[in-house]
Short mmCIF file of C-alpha atoms in Angstrom, two decimals:
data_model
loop_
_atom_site.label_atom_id
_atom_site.label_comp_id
_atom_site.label_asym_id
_atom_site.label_seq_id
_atom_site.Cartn_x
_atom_site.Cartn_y
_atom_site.Cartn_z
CA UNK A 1 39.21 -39.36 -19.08
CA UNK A 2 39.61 -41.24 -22.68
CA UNK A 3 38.57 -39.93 -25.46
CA UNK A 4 36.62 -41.38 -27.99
CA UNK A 5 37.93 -44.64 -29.26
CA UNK A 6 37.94 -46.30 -32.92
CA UNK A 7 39.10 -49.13 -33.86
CA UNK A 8 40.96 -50.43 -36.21
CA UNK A 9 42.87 -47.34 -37.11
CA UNK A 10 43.42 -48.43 -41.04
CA UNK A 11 41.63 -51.41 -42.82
CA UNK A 12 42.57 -52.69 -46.73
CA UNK A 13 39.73 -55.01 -48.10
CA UNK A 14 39.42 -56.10 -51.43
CA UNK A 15 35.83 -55.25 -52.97
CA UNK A 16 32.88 -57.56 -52.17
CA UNK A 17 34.48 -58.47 -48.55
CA UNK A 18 32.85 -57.10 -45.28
CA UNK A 19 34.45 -55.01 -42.84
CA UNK A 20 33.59 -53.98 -39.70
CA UNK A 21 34.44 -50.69 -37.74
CA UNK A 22 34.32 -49.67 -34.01
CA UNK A 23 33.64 -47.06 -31.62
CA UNK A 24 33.94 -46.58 -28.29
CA UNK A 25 32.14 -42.99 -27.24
CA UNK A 26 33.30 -41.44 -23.84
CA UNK A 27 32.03 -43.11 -20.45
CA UNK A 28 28.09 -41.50 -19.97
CA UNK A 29 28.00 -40.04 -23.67
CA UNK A 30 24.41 -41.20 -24.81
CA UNK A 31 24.64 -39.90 -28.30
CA UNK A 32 27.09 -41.13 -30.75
CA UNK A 33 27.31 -40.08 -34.04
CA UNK A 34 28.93 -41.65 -37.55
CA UNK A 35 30.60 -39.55 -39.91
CA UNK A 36 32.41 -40.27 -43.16
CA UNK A 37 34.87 -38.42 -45.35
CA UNK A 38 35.56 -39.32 -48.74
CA UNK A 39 38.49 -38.45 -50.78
CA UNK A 40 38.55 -34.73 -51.87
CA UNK A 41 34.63 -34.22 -50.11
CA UNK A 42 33.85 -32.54 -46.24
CA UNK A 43 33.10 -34.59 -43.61
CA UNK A 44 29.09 -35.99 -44.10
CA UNK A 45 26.67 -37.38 -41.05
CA UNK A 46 25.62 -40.92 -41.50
CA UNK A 47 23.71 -41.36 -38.89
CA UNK A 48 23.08 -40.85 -34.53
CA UNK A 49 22.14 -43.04 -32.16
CA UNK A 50 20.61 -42.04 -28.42
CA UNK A 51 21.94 -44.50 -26.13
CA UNK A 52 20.79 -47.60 -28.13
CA UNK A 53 18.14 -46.37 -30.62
CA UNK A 54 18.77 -44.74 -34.09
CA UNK A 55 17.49 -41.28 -33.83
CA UNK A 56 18.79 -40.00 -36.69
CA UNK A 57 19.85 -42.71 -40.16
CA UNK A 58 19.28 -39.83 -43.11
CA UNK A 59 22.93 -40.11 -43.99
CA UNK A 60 22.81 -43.69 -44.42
CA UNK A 61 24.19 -44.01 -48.16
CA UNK A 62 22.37 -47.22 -48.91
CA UNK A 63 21.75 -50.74 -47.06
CA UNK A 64 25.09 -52.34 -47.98
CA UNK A 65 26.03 -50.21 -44.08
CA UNK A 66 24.88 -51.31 -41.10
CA UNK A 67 25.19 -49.78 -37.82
CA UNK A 68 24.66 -51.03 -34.50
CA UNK A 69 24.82 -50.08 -30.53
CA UNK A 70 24.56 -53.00 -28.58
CA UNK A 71 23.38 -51.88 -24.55
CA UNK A 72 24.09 -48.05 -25.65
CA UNK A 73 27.72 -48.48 -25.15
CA UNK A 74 29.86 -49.43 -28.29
CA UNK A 75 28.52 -49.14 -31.46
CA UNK A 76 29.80 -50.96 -35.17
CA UNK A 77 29.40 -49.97 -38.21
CA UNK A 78 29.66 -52.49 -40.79
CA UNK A 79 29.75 -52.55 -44.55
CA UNK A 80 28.33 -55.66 -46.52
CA UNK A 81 29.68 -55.88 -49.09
CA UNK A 82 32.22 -53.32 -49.70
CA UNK A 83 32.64 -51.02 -52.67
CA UNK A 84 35.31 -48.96 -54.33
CA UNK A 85 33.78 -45.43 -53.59
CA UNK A 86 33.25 -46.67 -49.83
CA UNK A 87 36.97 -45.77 -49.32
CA UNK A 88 37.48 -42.90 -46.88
CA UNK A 89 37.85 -42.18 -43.54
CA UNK A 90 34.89 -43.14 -40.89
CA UNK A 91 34.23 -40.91 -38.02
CA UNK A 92 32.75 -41.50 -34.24
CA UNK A 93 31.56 -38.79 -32.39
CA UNK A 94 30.12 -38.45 -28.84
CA UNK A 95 28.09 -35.79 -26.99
CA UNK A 96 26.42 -36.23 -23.75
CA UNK A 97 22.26 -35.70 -23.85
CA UNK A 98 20.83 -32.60 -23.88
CA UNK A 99 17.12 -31.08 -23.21
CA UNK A 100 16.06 -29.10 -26.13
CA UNK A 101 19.32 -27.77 -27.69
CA UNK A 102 22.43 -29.36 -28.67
CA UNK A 103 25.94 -30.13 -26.81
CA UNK A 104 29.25 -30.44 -28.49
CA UNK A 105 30.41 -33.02 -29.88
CA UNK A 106 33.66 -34.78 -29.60
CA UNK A 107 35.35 -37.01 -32.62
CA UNK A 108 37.75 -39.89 -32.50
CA UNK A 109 40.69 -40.36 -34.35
CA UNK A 110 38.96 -42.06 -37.49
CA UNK A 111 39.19 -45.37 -39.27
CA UNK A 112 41.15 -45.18 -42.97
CA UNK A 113 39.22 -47.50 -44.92
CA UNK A 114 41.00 -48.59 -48.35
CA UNK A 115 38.66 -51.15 -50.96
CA UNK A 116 40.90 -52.39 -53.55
CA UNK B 1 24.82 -25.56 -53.65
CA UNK B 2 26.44 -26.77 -50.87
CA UNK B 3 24.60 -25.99 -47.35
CA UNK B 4 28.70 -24.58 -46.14
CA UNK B 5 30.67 -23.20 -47.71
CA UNK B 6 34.47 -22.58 -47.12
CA UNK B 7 37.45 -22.00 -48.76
CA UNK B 8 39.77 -24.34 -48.08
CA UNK B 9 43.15 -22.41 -48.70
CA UNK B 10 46.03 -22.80 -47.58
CA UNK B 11 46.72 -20.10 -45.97
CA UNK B 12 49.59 -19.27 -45.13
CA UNK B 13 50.94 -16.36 -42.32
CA UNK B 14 53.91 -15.79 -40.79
CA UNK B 15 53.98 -16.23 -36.71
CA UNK B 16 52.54 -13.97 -34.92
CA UNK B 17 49.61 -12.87 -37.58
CA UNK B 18 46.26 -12.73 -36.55
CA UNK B 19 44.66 -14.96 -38.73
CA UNK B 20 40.72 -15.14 -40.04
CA UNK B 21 39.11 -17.93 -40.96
CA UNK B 22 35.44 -17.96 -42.33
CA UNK B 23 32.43 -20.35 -43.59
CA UNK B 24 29.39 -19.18 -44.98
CA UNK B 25 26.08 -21.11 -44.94
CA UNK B 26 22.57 -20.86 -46.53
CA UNK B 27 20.60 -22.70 -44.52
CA UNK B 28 19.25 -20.17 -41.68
CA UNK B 29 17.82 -23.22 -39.38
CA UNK B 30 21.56 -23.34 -37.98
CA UNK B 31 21.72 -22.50 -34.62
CA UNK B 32 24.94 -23.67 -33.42
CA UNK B 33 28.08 -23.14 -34.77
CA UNK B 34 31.40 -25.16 -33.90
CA UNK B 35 34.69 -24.79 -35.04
CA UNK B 36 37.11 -28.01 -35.10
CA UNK B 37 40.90 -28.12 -35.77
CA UNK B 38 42.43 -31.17 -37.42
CA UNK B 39 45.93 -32.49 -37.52
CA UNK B 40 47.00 -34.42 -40.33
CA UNK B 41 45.53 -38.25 -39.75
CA UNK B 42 44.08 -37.28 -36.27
CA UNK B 43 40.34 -36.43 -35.41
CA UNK B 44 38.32 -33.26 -35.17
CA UNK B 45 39.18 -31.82 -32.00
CA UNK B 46 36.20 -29.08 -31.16
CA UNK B 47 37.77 -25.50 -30.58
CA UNK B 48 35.07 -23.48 -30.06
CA UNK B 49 31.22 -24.02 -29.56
CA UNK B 50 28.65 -21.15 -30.14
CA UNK B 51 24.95 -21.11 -29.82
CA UNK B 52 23.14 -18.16 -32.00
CA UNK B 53 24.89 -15.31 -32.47
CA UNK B 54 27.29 -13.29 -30.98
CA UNK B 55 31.06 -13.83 -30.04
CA UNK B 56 32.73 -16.44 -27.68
CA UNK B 57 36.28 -15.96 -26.93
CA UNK B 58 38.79 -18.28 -25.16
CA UNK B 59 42.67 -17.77 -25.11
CA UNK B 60 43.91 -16.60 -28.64
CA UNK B 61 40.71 -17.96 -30.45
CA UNK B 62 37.54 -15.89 -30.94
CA UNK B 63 34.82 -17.22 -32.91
CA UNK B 64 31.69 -14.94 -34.20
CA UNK B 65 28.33 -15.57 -35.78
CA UNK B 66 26.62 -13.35 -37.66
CA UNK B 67 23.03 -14.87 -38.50
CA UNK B 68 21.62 -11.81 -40.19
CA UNK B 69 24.76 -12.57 -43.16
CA UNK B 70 24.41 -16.27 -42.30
CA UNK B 71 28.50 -15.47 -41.57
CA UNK B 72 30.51 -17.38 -39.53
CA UNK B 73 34.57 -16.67 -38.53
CA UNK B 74 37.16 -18.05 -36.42
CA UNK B 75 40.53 -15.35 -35.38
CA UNK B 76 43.12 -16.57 -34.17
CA UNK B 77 45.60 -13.82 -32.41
CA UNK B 78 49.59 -14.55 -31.69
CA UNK B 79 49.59 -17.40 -34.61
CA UNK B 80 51.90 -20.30 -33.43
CA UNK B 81 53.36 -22.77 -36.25
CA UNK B 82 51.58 -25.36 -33.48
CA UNK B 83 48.43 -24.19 -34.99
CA UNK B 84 49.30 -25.04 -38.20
CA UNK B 85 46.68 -27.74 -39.02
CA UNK B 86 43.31 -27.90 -41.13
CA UNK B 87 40.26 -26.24 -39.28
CA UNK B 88 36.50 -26.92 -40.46
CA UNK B 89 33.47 -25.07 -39.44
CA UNK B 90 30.33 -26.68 -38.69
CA UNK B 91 26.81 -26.48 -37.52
CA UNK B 92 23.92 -27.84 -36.50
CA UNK B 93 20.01 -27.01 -36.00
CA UNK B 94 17.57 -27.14 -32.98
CA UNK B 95 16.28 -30.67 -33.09
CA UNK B 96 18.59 -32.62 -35.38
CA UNK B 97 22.08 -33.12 -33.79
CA UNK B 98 23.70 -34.01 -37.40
CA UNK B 99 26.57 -31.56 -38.19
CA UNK B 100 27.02 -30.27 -41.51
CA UNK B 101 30.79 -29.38 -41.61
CA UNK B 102 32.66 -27.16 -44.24
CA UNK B 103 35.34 -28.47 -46.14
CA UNK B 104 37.65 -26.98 -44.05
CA UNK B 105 40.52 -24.63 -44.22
CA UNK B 106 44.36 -25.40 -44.39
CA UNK B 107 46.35 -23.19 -42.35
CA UNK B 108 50.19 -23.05 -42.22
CA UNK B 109 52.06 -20.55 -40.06
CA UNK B 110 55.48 -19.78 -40.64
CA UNK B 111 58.10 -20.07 -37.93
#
């Protein structure tokens, strides 16, 4: 069974460009979940989506990102327009649903983002 | 404050140690309790997944909550220098699925 899938792997944009990230959760995974770490910081939640619907945006650092989950398969995240301190390395995550409690939750590889 | 905290080493053991690895946390709505390993430029990849407290053990890893100390730890037993990697702690509350993770831990074991 694959894993959770991110694409690209590594992205270098100069400031004020847009870039746009990728995930692919595991086949019947209806939450997915974005995480970020920046240099030197532990991993934060940016937000979770069920299936299609944001459940969960309180880690959204402002409105410059914008994530999306077209069909509640794939989901983007994109950032308009890009800043210095939005360098770091984006996370995906997938869990299947759960009644009441929580299930684990299983990361992809990550996506290096470098603003210059 | 920070919600986790952990102390992020290194650490380092020669093989075969048993080796302890701990997070604490302040917030007592945390009800379950994860523990990731990471390799350098890969993913999280979840080790061990605990709801409330008590101890979970699988192979050489045992993980333990202690809610009353708001204390979390991670052993491993028969340290391999294939475990050498960076592990992070993290939880999570009933209701909101959003982990808060430690900074994690860098372990290196000796061959």
């Amino acid at each position: 069974e694959a894993g959770v899938t991110q694409f690209p792997s590594h992205s270098v944009i100069e400031k004020g460009q847009t870039v746009t990230l990728r995930c692919d959760p595991i086949s019947g995974h209806d939450n997915l979940y974005w995480y970020r770490r920046v240099m030197g910081k532990e991993i934060k939640f940016l937000l979770h989506f069920v299936k299609e619907s944001k459940q969960d945006e309180s880690g959204m650092p402002n409105n410059r990102f914008l994530a999306e989950r077209t069909g509640g398969t794939y989901s983007t995240l994109k950032v308009q327009p890009a800043e210095l301190e939005d360098s770091g390395v984006y996370f995906c995550a997938s869990s299947q649903g759960g009644r009441g409690g929580n299930t684990e939750a299983f990361f992809g590889q990550g996506t290096r983002l470098t603003v210059v | 404050q920070k919600e986790v905290e952990q102390d992020p080493g290194p650490l380092s053991v020669p093989e075969g140690a048993i080796v302890s690895l701990n997070c604490t946390y302040s917030n007592s709505a945390f009800q379950y309790f994860m523990w990731y390993r990471q390799y350098s430029r890969k993913g999280p990849e979840l080790l061990m997944y605990t709801y409330s407290s008590g101890n979970k053990e699988d192979g050489r890893f045992t993980a333990q909550v202690d809610k009353s100390s708001k204390y979390i730890s991670l052993f491993i037993r028969d340290s391999q220098p294939s475990d050498s990697a960076t592990y992070l702690c993290a939880m999570s509350r009933t209701g909101r699925r959003a982990l808060t993770f430690g900074s994690g831990t860098r372990l290196q074991v000796q061959p």
